[in-house]
PDB file of C-alpha atoms in Angstrom:
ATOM      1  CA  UNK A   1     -12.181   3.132 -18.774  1.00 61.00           C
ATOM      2  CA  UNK A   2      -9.919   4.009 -21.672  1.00 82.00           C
ATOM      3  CA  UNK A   3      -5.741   4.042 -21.334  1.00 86.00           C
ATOM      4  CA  UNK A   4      -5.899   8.151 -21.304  1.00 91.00           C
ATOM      5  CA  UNK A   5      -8.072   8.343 -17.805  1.00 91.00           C
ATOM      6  CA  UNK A   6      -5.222   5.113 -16.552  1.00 91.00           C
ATOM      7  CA  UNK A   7      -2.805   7.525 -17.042  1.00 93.00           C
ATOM      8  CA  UNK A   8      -4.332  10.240 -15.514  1.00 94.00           C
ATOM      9  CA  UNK A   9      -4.625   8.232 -12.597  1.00 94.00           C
ATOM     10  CA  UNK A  10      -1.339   6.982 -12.273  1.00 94.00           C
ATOM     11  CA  UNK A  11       0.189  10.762 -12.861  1.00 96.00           C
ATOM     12  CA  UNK A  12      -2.510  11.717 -10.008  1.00 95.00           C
ATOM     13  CA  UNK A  13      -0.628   8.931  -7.587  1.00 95.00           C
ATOM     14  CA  UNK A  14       2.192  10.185  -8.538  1.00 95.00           C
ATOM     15  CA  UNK A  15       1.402  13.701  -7.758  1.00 96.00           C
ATOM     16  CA  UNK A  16      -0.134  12.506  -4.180  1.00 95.00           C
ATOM     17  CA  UNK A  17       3.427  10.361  -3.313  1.00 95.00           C
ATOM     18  CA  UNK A  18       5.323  13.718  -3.549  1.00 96.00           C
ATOM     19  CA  UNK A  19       2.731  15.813  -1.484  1.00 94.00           C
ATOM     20  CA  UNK A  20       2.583  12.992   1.035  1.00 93.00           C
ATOM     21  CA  UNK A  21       6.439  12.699   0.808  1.00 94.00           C
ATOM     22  CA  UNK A  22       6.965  16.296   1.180  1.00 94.00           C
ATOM     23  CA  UNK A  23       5.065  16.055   4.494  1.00 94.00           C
ATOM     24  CA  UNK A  24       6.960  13.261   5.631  1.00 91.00           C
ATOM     25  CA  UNK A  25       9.541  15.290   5.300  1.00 89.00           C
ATOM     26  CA  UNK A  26      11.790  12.986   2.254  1.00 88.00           C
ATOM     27  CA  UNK A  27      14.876  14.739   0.861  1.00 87.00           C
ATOM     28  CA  UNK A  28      14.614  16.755  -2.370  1.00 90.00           C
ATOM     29  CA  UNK A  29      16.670  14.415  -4.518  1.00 88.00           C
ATOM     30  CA  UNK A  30      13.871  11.325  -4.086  1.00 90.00           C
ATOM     31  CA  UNK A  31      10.919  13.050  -5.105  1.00 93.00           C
ATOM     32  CA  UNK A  32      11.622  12.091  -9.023  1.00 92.00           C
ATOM     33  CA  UNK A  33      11.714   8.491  -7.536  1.00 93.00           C
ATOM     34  CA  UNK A  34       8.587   8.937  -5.382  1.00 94.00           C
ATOM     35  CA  UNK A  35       6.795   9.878  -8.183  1.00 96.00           C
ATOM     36  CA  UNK A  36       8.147   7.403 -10.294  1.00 95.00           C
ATOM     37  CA  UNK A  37       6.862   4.542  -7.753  1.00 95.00           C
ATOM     38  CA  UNK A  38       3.653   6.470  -6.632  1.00 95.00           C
ATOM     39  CA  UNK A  39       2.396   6.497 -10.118  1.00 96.00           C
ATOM     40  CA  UNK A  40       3.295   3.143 -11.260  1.00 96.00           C
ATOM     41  CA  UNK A  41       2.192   1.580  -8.318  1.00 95.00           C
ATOM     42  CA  UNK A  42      -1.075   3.431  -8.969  1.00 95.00           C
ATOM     43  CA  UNK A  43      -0.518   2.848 -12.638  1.00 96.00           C
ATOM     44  CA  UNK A  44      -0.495  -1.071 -11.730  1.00 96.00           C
ATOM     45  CA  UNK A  45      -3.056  -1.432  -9.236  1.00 95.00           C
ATOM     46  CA  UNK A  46      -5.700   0.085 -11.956  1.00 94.00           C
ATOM     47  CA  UNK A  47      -4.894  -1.605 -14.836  1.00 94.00           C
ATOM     48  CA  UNK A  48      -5.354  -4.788 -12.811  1.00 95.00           C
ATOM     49  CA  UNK A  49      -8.812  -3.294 -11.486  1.00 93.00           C
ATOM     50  CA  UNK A  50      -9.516  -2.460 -15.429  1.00 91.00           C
ATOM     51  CA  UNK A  51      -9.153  -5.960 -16.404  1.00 92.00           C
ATOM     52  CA  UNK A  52     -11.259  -6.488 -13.653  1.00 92.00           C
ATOM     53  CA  UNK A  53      -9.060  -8.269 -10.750  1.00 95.00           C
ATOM     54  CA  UNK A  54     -10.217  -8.400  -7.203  1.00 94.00           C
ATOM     55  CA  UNK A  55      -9.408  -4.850  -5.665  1.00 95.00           C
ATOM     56  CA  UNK A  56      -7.304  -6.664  -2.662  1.00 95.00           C
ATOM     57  CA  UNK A  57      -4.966  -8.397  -5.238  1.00 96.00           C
ATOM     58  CA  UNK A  58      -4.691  -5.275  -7.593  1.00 96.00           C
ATOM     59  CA  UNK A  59      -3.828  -3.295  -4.704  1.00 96.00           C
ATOM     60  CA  UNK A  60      -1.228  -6.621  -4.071  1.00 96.00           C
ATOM     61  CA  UNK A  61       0.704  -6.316  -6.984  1.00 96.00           C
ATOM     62  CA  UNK A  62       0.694  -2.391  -6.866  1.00 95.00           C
ATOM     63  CA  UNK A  63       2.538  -2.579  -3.482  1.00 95.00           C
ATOM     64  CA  UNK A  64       4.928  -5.495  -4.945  1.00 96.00           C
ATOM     65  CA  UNK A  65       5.890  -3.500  -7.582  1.00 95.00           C
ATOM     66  CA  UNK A  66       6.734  -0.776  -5.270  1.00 94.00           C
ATOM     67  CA  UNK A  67       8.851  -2.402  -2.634  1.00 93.00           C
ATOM     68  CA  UNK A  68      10.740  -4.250  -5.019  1.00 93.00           C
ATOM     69  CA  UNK A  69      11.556  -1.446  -7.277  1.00 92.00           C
ATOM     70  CA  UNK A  70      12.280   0.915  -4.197  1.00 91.00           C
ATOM     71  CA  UNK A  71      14.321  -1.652  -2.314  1.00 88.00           C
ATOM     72  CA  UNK A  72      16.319  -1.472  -5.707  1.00 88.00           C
ATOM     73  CA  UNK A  73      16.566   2.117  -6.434  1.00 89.00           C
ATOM     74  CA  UNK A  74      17.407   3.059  -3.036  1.00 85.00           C
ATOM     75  CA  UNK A  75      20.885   1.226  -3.814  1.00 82.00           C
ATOM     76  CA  UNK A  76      20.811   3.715  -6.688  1.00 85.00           C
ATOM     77  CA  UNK A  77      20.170   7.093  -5.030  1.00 86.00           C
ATOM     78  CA  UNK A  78      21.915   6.060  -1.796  1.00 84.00           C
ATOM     79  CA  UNK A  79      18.582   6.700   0.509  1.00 85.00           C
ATOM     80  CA  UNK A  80      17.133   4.697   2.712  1.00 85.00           C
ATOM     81  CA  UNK A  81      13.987   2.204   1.324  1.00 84.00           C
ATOM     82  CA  UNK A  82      11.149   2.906   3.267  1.00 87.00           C
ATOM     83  CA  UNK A  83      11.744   6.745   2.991  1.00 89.00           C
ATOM     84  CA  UNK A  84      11.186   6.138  -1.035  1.00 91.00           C
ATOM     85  CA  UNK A  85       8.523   2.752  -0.741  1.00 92.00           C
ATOM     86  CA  UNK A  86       5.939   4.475   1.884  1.00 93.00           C
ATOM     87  CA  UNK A  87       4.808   7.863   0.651  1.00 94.00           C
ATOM     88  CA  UNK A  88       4.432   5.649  -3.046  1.00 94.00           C
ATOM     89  CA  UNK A  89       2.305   3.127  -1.359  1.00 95.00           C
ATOM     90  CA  UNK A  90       0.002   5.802   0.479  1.00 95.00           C
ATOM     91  CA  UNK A  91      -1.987   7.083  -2.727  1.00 94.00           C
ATOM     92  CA  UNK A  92      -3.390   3.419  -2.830  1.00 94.00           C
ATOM     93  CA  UNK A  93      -4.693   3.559   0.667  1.00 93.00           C
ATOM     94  CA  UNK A  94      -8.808   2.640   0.798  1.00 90.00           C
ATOM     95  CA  UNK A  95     -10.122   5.979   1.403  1.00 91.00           C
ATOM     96  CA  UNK A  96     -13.238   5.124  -0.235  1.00 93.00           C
ATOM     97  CA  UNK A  97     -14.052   2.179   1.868  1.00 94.00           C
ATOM     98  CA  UNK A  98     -12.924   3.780   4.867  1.00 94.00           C
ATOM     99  CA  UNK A  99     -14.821   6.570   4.463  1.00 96.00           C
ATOM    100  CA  UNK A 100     -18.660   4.535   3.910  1.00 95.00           C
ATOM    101  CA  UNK A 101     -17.458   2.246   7.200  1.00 95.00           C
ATOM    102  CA  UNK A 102     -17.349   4.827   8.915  1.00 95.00           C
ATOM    103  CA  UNK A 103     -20.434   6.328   7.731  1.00 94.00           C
ATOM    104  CA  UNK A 104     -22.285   3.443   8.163  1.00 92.00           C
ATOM    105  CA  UNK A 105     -21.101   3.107  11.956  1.00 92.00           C
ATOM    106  CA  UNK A 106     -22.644   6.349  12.289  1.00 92.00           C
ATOM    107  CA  UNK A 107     -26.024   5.719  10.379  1.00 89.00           C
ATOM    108  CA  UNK A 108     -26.251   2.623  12.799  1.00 87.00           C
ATOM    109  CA  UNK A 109     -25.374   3.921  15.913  1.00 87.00           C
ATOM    110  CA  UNK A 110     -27.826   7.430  14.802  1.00 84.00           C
ATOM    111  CA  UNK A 111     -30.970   7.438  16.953  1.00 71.00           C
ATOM    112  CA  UNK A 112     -32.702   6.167  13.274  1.00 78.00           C
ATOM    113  CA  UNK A 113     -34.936   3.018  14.108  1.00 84.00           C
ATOM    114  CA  UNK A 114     -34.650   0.687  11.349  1.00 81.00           C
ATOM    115  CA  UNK A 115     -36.665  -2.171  10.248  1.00 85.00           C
ATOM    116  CA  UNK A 116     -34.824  -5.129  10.649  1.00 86.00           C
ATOM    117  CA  UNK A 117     -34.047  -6.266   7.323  1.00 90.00           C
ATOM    118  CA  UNK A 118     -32.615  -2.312   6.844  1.00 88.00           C
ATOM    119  CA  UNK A 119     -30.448  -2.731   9.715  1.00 88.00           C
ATOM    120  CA  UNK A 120     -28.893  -6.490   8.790  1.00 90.00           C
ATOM    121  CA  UNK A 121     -28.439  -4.448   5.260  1.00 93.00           C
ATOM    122  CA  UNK A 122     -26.512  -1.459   6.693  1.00 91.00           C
ATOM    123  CA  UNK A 123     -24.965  -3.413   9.099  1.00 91.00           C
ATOM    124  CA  UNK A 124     -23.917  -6.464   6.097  1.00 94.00           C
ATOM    125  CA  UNK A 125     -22.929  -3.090   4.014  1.00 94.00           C
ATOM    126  CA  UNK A 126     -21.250  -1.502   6.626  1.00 94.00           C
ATOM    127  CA  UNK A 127     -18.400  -4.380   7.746  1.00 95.00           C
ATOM    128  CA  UNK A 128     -17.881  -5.395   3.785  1.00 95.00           C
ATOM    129  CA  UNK A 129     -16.490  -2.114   3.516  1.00 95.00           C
ATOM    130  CA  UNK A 130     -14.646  -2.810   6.219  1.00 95.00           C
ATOM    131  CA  UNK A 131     -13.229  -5.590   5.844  1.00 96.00           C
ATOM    132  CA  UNK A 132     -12.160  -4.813   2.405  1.00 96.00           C
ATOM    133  CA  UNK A 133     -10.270  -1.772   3.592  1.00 95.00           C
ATOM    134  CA  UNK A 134      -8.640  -3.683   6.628  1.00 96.00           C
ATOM    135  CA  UNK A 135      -7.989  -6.736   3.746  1.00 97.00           C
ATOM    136  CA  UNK A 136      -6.643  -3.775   1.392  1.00 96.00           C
ATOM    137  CA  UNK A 137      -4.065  -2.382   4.348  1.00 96.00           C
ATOM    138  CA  UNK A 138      -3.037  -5.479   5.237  1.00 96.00           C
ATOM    139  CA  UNK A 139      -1.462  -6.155   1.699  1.00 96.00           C
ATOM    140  CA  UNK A 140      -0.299  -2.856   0.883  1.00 95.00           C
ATOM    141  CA  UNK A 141       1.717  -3.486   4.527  1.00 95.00           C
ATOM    142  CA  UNK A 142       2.544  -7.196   2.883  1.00 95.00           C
ATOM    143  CA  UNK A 143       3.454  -6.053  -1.211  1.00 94.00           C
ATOM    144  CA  UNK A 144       6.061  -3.582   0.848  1.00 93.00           C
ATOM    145  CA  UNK A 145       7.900  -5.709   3.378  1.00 91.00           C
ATOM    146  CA  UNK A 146       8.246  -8.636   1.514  1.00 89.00           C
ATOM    147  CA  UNK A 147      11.244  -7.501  -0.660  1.00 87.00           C
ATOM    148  CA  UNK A 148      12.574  -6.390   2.532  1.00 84.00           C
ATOM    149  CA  UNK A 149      12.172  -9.818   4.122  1.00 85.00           C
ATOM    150  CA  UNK A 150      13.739 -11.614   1.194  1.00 85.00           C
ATOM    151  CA  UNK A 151      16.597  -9.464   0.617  1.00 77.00           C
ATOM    152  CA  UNK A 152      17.726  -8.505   3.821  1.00 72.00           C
ATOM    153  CA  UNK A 153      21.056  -9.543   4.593  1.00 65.00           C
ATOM    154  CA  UNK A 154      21.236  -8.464   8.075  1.00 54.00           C
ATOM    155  CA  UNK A 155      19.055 -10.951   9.358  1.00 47.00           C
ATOM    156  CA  UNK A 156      19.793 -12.214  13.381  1.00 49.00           C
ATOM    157  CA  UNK A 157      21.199 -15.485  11.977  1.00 57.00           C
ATOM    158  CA  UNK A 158      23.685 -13.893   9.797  1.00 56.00           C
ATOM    159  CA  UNK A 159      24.477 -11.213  12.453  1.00 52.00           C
ATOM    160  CA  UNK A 160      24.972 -13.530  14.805  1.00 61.00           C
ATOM    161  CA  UNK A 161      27.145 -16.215  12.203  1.00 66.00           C
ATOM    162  CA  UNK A 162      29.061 -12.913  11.370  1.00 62.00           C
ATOM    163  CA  UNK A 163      29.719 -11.889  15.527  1.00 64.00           C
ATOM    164  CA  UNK A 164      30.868 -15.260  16.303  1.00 68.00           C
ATOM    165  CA  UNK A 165      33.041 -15.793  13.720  1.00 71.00           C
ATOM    166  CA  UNK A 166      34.825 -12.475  15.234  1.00 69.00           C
ATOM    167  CA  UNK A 167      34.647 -13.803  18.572  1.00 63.00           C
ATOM    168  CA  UNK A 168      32.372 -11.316  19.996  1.00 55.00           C
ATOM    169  CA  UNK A 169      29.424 -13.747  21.444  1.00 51.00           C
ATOM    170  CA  UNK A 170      30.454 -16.320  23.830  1.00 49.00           C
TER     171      UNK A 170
END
């Protein structure tokens, strides 16, 4: 893979964060900023993949890289996080893997009889691209929240330190 078809990939991301922002329904004045994150994060998670990191932690550090930078620009453009760090994060979504799990489901629950080193093959074929794509969710869902989680400052403790020291819990 050469560095034009990386870029071609991240401008693709970005491209696919403003259609899926547009259907979620994000304000006009974020879309430069969903685009911005949608094809970095893309931008990230394949040059990781091209220097040939685990998918799972590529797709890791794409969705790092996109909650921390939309945690901070959403300071900057005055809009909420999450309406700027989720329709970046969706272009790296496991289609791919999704798609042959589910395919494989139905080639093993088909009226096909298979042999039974075709069906532990299928079946051995069938959850790995599961599992990747469940492994793959799971840290996109991670890579996002976490900057959230760090940098909150409206945690229960320090609601609850800041209500008390105003005398409204008893």
């Amino acid at each position: 893979m050469d560095y034009i078809h990386l870029i071609l990939k991240a401008f693709a991301g970005g491209i696919a964060a403003i259609g899926f922002a547009v259907l979620l329904n994000a304000n006009r004045s974020s879309l430069a900023t969903i685009f911005f994150l949608g094809a970095t994060g893309v931008f990230i998670k394949t040059g990781l993949l091209f220097f040939n990191f685990n998918i799972i932690i590529a797709s890791f550090f794409g969705a790092i890289m996109v909650g921390f930078s939309s945690y901070f620009l959403a300071l900057y453009i005055k809009k909420p996080p999450l309406t700027i760090a989720i329709p970046s994060v969706i272009p790296m979504i496991p289609g791919l893997f999704l798609y042959r799990m589910m395919i494989g489901f139905v080639e093993l629950a088909g009226s096909k009889e298979f042999s039974e080193h075709e069906f532990v093959k299928l079946l051995s074929y069938t959850y790995s691209n599961g599992i990747k794509a469940i492994f793959i969710l799971c840290v996109l869902a991670i890579g996002i929240s976490f900057p959230y989680l760090i940098f909150r400052k409206s945690s229960m403790h320090y609601l609850r330190k800041r209500e008390a020291k105003k005398g409204v819990l008893k």
